[in-house]
PDB file of C-alpha atoms in Angstrom:
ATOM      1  CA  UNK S   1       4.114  20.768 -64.266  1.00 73.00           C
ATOM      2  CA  UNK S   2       7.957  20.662 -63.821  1.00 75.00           C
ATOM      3  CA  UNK S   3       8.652  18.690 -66.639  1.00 79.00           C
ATOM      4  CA  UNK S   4       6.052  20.624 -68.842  1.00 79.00           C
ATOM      5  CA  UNK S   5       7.806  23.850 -67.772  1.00 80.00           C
ATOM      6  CA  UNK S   6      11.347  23.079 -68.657  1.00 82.00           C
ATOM      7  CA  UNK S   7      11.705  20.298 -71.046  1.00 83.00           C
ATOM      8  CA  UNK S   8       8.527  18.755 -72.339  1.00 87.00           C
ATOM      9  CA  UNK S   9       6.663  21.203 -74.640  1.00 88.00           C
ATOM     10  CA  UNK S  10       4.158  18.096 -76.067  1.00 86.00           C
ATOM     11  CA  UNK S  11       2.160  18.126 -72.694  1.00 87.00           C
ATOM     12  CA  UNK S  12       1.501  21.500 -72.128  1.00 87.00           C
ATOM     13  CA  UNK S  13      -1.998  21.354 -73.960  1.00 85.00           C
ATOM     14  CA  UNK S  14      -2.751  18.788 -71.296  1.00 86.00           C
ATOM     15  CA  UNK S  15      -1.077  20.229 -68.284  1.00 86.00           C
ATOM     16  CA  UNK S  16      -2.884  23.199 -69.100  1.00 85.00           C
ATOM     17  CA  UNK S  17      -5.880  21.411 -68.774  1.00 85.00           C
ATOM     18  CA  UNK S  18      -5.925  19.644 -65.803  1.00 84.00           C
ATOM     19  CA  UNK S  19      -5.051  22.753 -64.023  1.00 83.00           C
ATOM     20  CA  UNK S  20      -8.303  23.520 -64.297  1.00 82.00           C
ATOM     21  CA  UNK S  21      -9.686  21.632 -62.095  1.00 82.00           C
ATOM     22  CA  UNK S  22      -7.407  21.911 -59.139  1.00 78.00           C
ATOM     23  CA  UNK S  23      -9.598  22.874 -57.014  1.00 79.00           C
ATOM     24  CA  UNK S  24     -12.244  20.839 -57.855  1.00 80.00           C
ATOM     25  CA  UNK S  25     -11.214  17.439 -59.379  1.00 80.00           C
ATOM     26  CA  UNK S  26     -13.022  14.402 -60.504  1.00 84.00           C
ATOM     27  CA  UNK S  27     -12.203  10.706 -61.250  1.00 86.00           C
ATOM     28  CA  UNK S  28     -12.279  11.126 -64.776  1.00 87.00           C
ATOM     29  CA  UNK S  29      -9.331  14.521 -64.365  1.00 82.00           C
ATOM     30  CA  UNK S  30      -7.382  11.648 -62.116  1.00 86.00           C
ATOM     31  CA  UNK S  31      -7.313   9.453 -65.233  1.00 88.00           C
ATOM     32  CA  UNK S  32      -5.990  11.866 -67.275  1.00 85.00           C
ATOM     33  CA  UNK S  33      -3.085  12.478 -64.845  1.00 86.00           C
ATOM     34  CA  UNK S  34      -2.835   8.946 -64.983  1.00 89.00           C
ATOM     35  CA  UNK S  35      -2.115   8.787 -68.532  1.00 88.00           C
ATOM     36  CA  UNK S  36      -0.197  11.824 -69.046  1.00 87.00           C
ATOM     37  CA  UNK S  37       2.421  10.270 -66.419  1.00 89.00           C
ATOM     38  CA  UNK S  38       2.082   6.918 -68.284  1.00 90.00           C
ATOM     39  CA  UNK S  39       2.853   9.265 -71.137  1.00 88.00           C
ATOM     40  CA  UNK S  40       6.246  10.197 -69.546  1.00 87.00           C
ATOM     41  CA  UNK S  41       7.106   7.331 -68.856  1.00 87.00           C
ATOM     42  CA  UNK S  42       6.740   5.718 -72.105  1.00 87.00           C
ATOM     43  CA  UNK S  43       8.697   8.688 -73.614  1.00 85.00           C
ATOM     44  CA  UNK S  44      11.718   8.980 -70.571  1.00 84.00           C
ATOM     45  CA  UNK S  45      14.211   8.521 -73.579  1.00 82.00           C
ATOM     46  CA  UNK S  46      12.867  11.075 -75.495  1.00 84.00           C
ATOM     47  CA  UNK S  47      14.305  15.163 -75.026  1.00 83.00           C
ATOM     48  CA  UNK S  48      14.971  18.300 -76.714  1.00 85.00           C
ATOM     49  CA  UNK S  49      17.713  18.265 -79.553  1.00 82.00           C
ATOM     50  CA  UNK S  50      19.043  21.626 -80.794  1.00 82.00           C
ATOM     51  CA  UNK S  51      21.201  21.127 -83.839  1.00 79.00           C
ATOM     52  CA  UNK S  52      23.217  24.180 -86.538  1.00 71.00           C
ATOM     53  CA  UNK S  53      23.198  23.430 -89.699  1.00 68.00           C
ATOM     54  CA  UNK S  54      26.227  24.586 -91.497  1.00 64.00           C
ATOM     55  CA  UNK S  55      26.195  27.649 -93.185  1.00 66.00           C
ATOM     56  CA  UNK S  56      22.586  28.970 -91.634  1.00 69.00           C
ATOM     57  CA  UNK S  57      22.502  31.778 -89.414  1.00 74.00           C
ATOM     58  CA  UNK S  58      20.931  30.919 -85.828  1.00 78.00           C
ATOM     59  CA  UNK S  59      16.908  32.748 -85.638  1.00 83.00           C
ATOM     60  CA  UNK S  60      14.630  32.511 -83.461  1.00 85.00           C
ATOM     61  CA  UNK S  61      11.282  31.990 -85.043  1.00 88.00           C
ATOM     62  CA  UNK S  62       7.594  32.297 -83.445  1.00 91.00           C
ATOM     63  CA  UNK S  63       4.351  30.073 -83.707  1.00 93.00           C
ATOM     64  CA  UNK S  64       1.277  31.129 -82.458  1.00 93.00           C
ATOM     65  CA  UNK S  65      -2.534  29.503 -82.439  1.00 90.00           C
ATOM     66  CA  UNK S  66      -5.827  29.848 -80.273  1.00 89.00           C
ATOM     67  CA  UNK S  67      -8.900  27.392 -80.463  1.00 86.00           C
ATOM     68  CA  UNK S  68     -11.815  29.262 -80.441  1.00 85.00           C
ATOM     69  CA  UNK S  69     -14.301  28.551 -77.048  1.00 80.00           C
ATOM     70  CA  UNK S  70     -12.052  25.862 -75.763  1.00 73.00           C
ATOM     71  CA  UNK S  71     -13.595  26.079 -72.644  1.00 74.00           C
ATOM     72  CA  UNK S  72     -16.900  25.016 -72.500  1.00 73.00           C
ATOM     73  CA  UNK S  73     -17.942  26.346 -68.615  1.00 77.00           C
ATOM     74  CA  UNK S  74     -17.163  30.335 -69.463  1.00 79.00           C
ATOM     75  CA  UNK S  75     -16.274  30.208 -73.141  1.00 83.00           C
ATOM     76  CA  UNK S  76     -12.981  31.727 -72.955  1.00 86.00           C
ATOM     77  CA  UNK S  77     -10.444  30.283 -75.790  1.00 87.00           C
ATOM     78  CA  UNK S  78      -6.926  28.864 -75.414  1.00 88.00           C
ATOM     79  CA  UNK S  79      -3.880  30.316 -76.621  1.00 89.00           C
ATOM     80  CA  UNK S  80      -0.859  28.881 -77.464  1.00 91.00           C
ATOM     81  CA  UNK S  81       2.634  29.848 -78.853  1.00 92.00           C
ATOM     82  CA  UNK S  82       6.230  28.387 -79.051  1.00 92.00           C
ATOM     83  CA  UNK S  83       9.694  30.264 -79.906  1.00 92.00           C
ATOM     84  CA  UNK S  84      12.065  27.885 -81.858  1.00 90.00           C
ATOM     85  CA  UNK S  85      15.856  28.821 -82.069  1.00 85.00           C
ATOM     86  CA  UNK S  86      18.745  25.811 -83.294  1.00 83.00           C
ATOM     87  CA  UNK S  87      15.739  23.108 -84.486  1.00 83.00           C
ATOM     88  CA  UNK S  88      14.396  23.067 -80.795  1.00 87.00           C
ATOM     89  CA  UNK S  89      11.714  24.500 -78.874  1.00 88.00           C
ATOM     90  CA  UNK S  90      12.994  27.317 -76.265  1.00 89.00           C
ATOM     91  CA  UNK S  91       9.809  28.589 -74.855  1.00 88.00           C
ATOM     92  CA  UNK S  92       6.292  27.768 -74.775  1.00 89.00           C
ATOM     93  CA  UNK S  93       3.086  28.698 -73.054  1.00 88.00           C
ATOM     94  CA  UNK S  94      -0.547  27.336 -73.634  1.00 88.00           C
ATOM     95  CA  UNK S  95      -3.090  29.316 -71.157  1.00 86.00           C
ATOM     96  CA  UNK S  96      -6.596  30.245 -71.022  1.00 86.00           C
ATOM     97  CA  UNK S  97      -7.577  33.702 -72.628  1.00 83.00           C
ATOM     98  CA  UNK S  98      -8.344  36.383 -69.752  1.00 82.00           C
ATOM     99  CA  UNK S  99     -10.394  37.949 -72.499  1.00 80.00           C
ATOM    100  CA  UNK S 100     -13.556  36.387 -73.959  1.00 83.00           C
ATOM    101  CA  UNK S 101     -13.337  36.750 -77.889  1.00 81.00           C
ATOM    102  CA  UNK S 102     -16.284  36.866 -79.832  1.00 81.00           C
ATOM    103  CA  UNK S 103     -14.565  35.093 -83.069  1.00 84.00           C
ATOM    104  CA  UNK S 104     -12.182  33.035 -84.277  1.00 87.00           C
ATOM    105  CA  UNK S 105     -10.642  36.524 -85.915  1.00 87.00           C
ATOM    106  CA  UNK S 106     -10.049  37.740 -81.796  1.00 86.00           C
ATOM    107  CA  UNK S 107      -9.113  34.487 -80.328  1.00 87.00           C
ATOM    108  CA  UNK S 108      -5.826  34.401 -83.178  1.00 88.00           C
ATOM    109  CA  UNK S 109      -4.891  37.891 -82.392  1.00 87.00           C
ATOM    110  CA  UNK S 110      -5.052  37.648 -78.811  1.00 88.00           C
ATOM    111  CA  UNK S 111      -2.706  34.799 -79.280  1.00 89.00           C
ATOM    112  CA  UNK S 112      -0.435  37.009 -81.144  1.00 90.00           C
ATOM    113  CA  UNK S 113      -0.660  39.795 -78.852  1.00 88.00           C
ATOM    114  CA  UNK S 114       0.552  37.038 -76.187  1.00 88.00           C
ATOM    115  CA  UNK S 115       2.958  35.948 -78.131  1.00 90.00           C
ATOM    116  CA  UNK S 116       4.525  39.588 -78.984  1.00 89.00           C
ATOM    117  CA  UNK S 117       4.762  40.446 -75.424  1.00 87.00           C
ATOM    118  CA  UNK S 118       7.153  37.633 -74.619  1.00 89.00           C
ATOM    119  CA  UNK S 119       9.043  37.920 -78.318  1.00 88.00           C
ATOM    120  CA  UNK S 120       9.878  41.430 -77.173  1.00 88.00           C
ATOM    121  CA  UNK S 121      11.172  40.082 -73.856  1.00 88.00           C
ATOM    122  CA  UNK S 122      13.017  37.191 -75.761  1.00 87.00           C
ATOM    123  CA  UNK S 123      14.718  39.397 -77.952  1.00 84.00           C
ATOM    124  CA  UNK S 124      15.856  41.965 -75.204  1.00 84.00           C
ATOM    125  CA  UNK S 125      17.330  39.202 -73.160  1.00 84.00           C
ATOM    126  CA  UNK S 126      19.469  37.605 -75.880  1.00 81.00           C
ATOM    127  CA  UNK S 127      20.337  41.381 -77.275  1.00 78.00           C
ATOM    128  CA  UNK S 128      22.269  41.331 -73.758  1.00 77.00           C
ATOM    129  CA  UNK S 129      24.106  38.158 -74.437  1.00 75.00           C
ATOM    130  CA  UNK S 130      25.480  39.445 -77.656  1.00 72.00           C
ATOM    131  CA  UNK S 131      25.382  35.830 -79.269  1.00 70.00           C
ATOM    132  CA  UNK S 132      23.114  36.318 -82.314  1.00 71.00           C
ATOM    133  CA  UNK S 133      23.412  38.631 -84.948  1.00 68.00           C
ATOM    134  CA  UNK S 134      20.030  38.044 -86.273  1.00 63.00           C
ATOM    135  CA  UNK S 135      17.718  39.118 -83.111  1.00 69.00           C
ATOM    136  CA  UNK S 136      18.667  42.378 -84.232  1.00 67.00           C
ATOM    137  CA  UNK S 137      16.315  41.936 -87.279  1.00 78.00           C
ATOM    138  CA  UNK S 138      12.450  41.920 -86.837  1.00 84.00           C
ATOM    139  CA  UNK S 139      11.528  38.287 -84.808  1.00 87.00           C
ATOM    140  CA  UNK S 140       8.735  36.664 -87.125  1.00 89.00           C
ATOM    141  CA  UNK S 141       5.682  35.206 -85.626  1.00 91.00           C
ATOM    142  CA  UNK S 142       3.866  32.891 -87.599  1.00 93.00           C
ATOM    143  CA  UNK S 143      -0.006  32.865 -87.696  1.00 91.00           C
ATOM    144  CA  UNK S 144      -2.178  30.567 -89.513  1.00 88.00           C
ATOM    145  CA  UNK S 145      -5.319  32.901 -88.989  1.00 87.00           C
ATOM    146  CA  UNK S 146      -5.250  35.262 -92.213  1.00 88.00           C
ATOM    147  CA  UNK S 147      -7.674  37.805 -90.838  1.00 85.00           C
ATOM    148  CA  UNK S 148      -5.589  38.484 -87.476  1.00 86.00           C
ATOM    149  CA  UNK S 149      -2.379  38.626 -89.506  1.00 86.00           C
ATOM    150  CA  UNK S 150      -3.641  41.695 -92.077  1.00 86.00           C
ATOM    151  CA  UNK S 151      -5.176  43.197 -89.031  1.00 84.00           C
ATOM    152  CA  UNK S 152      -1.451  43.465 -87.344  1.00 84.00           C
ATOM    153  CA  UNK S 153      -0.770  45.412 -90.478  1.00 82.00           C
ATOM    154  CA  UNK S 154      -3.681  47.566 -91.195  1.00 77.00           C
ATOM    155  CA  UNK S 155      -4.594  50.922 -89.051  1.00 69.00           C
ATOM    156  CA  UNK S 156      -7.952  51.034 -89.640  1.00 63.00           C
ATOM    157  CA  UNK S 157     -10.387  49.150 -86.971  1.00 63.00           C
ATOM    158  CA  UNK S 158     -13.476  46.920 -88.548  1.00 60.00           C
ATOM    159  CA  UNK S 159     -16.543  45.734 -86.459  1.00 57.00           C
ATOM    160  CA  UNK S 160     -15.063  42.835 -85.254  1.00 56.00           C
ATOM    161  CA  UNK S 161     -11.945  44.859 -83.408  1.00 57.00           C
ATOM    162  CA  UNK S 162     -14.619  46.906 -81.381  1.00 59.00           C
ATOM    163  CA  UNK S 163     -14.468  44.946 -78.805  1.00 58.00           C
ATOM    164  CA  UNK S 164     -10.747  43.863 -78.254  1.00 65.00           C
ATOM    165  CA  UNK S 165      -9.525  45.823 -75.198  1.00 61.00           C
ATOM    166  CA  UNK S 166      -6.853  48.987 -75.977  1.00 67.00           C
ATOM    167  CA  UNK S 167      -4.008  47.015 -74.774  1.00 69.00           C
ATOM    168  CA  UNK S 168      -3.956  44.671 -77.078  1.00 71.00           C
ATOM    169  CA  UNK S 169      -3.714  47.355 -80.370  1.00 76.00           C
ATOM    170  CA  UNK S 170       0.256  46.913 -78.629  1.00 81.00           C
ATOM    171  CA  UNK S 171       1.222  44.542 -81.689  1.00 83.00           C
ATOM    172  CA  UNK S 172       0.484  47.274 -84.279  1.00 84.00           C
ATOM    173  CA  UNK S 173       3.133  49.702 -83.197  1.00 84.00           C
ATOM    174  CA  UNK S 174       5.710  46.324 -82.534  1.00 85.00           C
ATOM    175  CA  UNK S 175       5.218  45.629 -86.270  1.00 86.00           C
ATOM    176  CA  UNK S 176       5.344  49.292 -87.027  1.00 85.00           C
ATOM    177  CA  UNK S 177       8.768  49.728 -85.623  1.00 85.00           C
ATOM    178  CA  UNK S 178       9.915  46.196 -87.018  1.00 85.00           C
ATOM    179  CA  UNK S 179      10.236  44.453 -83.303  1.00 85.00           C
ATOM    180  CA  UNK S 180       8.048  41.739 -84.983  1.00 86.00           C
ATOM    181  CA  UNK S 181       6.669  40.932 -88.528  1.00 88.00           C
ATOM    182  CA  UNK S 182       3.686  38.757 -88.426  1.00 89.00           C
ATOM    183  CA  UNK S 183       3.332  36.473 -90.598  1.00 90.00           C
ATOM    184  CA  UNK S 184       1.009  33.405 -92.836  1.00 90.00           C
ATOM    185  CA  UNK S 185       1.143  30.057 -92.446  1.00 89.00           C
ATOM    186  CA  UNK S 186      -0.472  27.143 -93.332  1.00 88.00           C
ATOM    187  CA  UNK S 187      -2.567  24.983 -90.558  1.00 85.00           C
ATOM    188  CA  UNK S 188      -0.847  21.783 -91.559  1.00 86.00           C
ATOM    189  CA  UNK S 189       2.631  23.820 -90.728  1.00 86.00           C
ATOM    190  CA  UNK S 190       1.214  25.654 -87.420  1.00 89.00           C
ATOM    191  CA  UNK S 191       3.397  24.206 -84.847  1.00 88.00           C
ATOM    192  CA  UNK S 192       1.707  25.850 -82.093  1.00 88.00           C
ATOM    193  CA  UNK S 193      -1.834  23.384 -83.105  1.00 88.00           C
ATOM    194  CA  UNK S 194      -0.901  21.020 -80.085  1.00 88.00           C
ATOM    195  CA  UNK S 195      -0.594  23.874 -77.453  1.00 89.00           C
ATOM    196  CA  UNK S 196      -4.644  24.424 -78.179  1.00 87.00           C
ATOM    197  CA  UNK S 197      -6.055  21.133 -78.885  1.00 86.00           C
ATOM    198  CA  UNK S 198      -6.324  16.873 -78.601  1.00 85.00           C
ATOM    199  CA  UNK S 199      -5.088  16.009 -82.378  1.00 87.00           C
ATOM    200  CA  UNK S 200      -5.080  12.787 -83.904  1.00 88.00           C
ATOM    201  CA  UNK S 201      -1.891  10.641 -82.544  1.00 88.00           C
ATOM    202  CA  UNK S 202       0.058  10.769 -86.255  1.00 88.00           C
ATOM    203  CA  UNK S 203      -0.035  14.338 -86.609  1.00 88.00           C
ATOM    204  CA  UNK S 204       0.857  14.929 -82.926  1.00 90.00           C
ATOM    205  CA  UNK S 205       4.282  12.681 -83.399  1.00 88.00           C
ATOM    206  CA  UNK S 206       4.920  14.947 -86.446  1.00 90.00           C
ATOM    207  CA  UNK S 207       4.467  18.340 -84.532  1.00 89.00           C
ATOM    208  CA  UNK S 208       6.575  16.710 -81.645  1.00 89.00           C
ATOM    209  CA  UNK S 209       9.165  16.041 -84.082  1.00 88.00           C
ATOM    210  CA  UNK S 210       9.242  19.187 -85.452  1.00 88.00           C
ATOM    211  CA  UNK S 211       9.458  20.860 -81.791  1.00 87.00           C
ATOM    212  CA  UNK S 212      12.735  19.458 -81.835  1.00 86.00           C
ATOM    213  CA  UNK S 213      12.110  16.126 -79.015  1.00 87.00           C
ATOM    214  CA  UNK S 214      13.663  13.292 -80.227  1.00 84.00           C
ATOM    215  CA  UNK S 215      14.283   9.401 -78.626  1.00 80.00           C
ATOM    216  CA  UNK S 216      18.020  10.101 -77.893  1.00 71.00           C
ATOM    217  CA  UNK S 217      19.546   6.740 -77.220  1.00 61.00           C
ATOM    218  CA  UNK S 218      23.333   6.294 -76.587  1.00 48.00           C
ATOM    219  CA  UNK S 219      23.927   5.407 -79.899  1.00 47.00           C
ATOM    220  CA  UNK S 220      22.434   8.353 -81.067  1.00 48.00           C
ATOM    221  CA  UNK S 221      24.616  10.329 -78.508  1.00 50.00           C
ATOM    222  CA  UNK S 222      27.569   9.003 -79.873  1.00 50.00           C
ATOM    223  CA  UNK S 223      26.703  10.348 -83.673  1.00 49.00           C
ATOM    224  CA  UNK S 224      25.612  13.404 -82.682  1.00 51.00           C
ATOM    225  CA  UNK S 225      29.351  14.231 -80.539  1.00 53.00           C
ATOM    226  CA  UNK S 226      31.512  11.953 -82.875  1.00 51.00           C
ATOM    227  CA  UNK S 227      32.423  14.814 -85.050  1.00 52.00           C
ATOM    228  CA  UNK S 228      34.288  16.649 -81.858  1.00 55.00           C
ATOM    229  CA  UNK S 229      35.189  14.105 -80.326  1.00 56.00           C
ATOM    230  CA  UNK S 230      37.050  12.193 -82.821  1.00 53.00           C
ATOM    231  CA  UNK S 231      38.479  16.122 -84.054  1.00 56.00           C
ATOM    232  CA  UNK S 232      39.745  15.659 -80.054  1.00 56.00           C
ATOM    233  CA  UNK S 233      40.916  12.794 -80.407  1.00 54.00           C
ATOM    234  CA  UNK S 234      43.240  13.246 -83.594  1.00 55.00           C
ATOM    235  CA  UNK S 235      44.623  16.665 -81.788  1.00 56.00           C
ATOM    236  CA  UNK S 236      45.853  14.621 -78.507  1.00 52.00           C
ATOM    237  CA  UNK S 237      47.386  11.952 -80.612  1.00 51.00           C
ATOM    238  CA  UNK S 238      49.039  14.454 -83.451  1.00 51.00           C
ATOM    239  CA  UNK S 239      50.398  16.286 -80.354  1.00 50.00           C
ATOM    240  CA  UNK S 240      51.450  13.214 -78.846  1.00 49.00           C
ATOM    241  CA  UNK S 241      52.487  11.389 -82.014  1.00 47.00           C
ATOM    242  CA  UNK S 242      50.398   8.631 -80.577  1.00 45.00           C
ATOM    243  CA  UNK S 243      48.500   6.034 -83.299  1.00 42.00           C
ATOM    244  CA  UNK S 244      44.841   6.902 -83.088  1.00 42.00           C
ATOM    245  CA  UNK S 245      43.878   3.411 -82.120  1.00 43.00           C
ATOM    246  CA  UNK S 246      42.506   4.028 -78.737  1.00 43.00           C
ATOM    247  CA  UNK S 247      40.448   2.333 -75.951  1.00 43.00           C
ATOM    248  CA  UNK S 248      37.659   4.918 -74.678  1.00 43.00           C
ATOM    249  CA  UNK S 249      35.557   4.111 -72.124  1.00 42.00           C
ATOM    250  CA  UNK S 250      32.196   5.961 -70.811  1.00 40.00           C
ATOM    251  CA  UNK S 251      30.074   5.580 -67.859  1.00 41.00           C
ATOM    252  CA  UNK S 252      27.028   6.760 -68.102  1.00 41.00           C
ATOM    253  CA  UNK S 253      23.579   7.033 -66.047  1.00 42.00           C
ATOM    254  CA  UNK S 254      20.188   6.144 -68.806  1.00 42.00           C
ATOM    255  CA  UNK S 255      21.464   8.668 -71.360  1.00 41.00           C
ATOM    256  CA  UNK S 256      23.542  11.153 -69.272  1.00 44.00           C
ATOM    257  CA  UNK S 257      27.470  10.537 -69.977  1.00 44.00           C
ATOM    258  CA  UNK S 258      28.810  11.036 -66.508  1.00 43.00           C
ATOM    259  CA  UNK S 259      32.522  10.231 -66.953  1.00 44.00           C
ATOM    260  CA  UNK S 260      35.193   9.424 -69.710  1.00 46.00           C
ATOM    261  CA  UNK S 261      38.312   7.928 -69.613  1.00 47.00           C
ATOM    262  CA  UNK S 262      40.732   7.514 -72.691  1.00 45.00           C
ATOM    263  CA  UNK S 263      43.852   5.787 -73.027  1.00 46.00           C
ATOM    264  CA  UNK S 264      45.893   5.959 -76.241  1.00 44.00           C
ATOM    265  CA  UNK S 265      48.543   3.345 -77.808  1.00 44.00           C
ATOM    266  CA  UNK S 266      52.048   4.578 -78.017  1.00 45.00           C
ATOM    267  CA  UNK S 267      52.662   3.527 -82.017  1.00 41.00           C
ATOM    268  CA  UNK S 268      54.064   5.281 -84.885  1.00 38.00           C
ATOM    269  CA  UNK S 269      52.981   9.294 -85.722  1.00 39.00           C
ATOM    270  CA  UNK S 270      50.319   8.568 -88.185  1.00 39.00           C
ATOM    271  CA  UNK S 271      46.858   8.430 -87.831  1.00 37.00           C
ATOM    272  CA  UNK S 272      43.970   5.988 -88.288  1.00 41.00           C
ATOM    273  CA  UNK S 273      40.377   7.068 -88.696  1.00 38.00           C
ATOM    274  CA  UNK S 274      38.931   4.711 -86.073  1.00 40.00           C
ATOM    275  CA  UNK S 275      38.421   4.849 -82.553  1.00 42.00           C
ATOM    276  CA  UNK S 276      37.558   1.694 -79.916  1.00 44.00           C
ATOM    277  CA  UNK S 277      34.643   2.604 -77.730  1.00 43.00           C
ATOM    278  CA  UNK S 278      33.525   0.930 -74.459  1.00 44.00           C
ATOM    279  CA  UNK S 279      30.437   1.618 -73.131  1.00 42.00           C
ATOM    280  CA  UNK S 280      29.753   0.787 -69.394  1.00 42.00           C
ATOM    281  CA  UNK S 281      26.613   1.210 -67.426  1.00 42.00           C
ATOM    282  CA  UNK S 282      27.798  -0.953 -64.209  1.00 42.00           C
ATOM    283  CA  UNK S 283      26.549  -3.872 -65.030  1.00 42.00           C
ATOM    284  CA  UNK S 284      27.855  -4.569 -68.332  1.00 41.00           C
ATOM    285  CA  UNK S 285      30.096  -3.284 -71.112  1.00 41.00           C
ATOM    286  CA  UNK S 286      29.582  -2.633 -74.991  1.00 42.00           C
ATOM    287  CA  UNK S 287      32.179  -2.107 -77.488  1.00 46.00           C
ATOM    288  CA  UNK S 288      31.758  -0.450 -80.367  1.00 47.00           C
ATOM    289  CA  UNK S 289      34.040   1.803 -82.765  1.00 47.00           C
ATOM    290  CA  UNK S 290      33.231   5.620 -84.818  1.00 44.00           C
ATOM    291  CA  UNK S 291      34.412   4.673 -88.110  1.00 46.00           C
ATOM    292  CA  UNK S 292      33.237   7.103 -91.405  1.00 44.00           C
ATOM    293  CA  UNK S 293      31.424   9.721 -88.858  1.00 41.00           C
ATOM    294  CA  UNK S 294      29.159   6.544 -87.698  1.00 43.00           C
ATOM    295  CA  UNK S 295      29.502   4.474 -84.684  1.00 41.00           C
ATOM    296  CA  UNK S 296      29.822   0.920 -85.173  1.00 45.00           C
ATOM    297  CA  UNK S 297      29.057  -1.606 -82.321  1.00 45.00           C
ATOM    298  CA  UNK S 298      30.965  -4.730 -82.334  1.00 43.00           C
TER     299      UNK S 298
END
C-alpha cells in the first residue's frame, strides 16, 4: 500500500483489489500478494522520472476511466484517474464507486466527477506555491467515454442522468466557470485504462511508460544530471583557471547518489570537454568519462 501510495502508480489496480478482501481473505488473494511483491521486486530499479522539455510550458493534465460492474459481488464499478505534470505521474487513485451506475454512460462520469473534485484541490494547492503559470488556465481532464464528456457540457438531463445523485451535477458548473474542460480521447491513449482493469502485459509496459516509471540505472543517472553537472564543473574550473580534466568520484547506495567528491588538476586556464568519473559502491570501482553530453565507461 505504501509503495502504491507514493511512488508506484502501475499497482494500484491491484492494490485496490486485494483490499477487498481484508477482512476475509483466501489462498488464491495470498497469491496475488505474492506476485504483486514478486512484481516489486523484479521492478526495484524502476521509479518515477519527471523531465521539461525546452521551450514547453509545465501543465498538469488529467486522465480519467471506470470499468463498468467491476465488481462482481454488489456490481459497483471502479474508477480510476491520474494527474500528470513534467512527463510523470503526480497523483493517482483507483477505488470502488460508492454509487451503483446503471451504464457505462454513469460509471465514466462518476469517474470524472472524482476526478474534478481532486483537480480543483490540485489546482488550489499549486495556485499557493506560485510556480506555474498555466494552473491558472482551465485543468483538462481527459475522458475516453464520449457520452459522459458532452454530458459535462450540456444542461439538459436525458433518461440515463435520472438517476445520478445531485452531487455529482458539481462538474457542470466546474466546466461552466472554466476550473476544468473535459475532454475526448481515444481508448488506446486513456492512460487511466490500468487503474480499472488486468490488460494484456505489452500494453501495460506502454501505459507504465507513459506514466512516467522508468528502469533508472546509474548510467542513466549520469545522462540525465550530466548537463548540470558538467555546466558545474566548467564554472569551478573557469573560476579557478583549473584544466577541466578532473577525477570525480561517487558513492552511491542501488541508485541513490549519497556522496561526491571532486578533485581538479591545477593545468593551464583552458578547458576540455571531458570529465573522469569513478563510480564506487564499496566493493568495487568503475570509471567512466561524460564526453559529447554522454557518459562513457572505460
Amino acid at each position: 500500500m505504501y509503495a502504491q501510495v507514493c511512488t508506484r502508480p502501475d499497482i494500484a489496480f491491484a492494490v485496490n483489489m486485494l483490499s477487498r478482501f481484508q477482512s476475509n481473505a483466501g489462498h488464491a488473494h495470498w497469491v496475488a500478494g505474492k506476485k504483486v511483491l514478486r512484481y516489486l521486486k523484479g521492478t526495484i530499479n524502476h521509479m518515477l522520472l519527471y523531465r521539461r522539455i525546452d521551450d514547453q510550458e509545465l501543465k498538469i493534465e488529467c486522465y480519467t476511466d471506470a470499468s463498468y460492474k467491476q465488481d462482481h459481488d454488489d456490481l459497483k464499478s471502479t474508477s480510476g484517474y491520474i494527474f500528470m505534470l513534467a512527463g510523470g505521474a503526480i497523483s493517482w487513485k483507483a477505488s470502488k464507486q460508492s454509487l451503483t451506475a446503471t451504464s457505462t454512460f454513469q460509471a465514466e462520469y462518476i469517474a470524472i466527477y472524482d476526478a474534478t473534485s481532486h483537480a480543483i484541490w490540485l489546482k488550489n494547492f499549486v495556485v499557493g506555491l506560485k510556480i506555474m503559470d498555466s494552473i491558472e488556465k482551465p485543468l483538462t481532464i481527459y475522458c475516453d467515454n464520449a457520452a459522459a464528456v458532452f454530458f459535462t457540457k450540456n444542461n439538459k438531463r436525458s433518461s440515463g442522468s435520472r438517476n445520478i445523485d445531485v452531487k455529482y451535477f458539481a462538474v457542470r458548473e466546474n466546466v461552466r466557470d472554466k476550473e476544468i474542460e473535459v475532454l475526448k480521447i481515444g481508448t488506446k491513449e486513456q492512460l487511466a485504462d490500468p487503474f480499472t482493469k488486468a490488460l494484456p502485459v505489452e500494453c501495460f509496459k506502454r501505459h507504465v511508460k507513459d506514466m512516467g516509471i522508468y528502469l533508472i540505472q546509474f548510467g542513466v543517472l549520469i545522462i540525465h544530471v550530466q548537463k548540470f553537472f558538467y555546466q558545474l564543473l566548467t564554472m569551478i574550473s573557469y573560476r579557478n583557471k583549473y584544466q577541466l580534466v578532473s577525477s570525480v568520484f561517487f558513492t552511491y547506495n542501488k541508485t541513490n547518489l549519497l556522496t561526491c567528491s571532486l578533485k581538479l588538476l591545477p593545468k593551464a586556464p583552458f578547458l576540455r570537454n571531458r570529465s573522469k568519473i569513478g563510480v564506487s559502491d564499496g566493493s568495487s570501482i568503475s570509471q567512466g568519462c561524460i564526453r559529447d553530453n554522454m557518459f562513457y565507461p572505460f
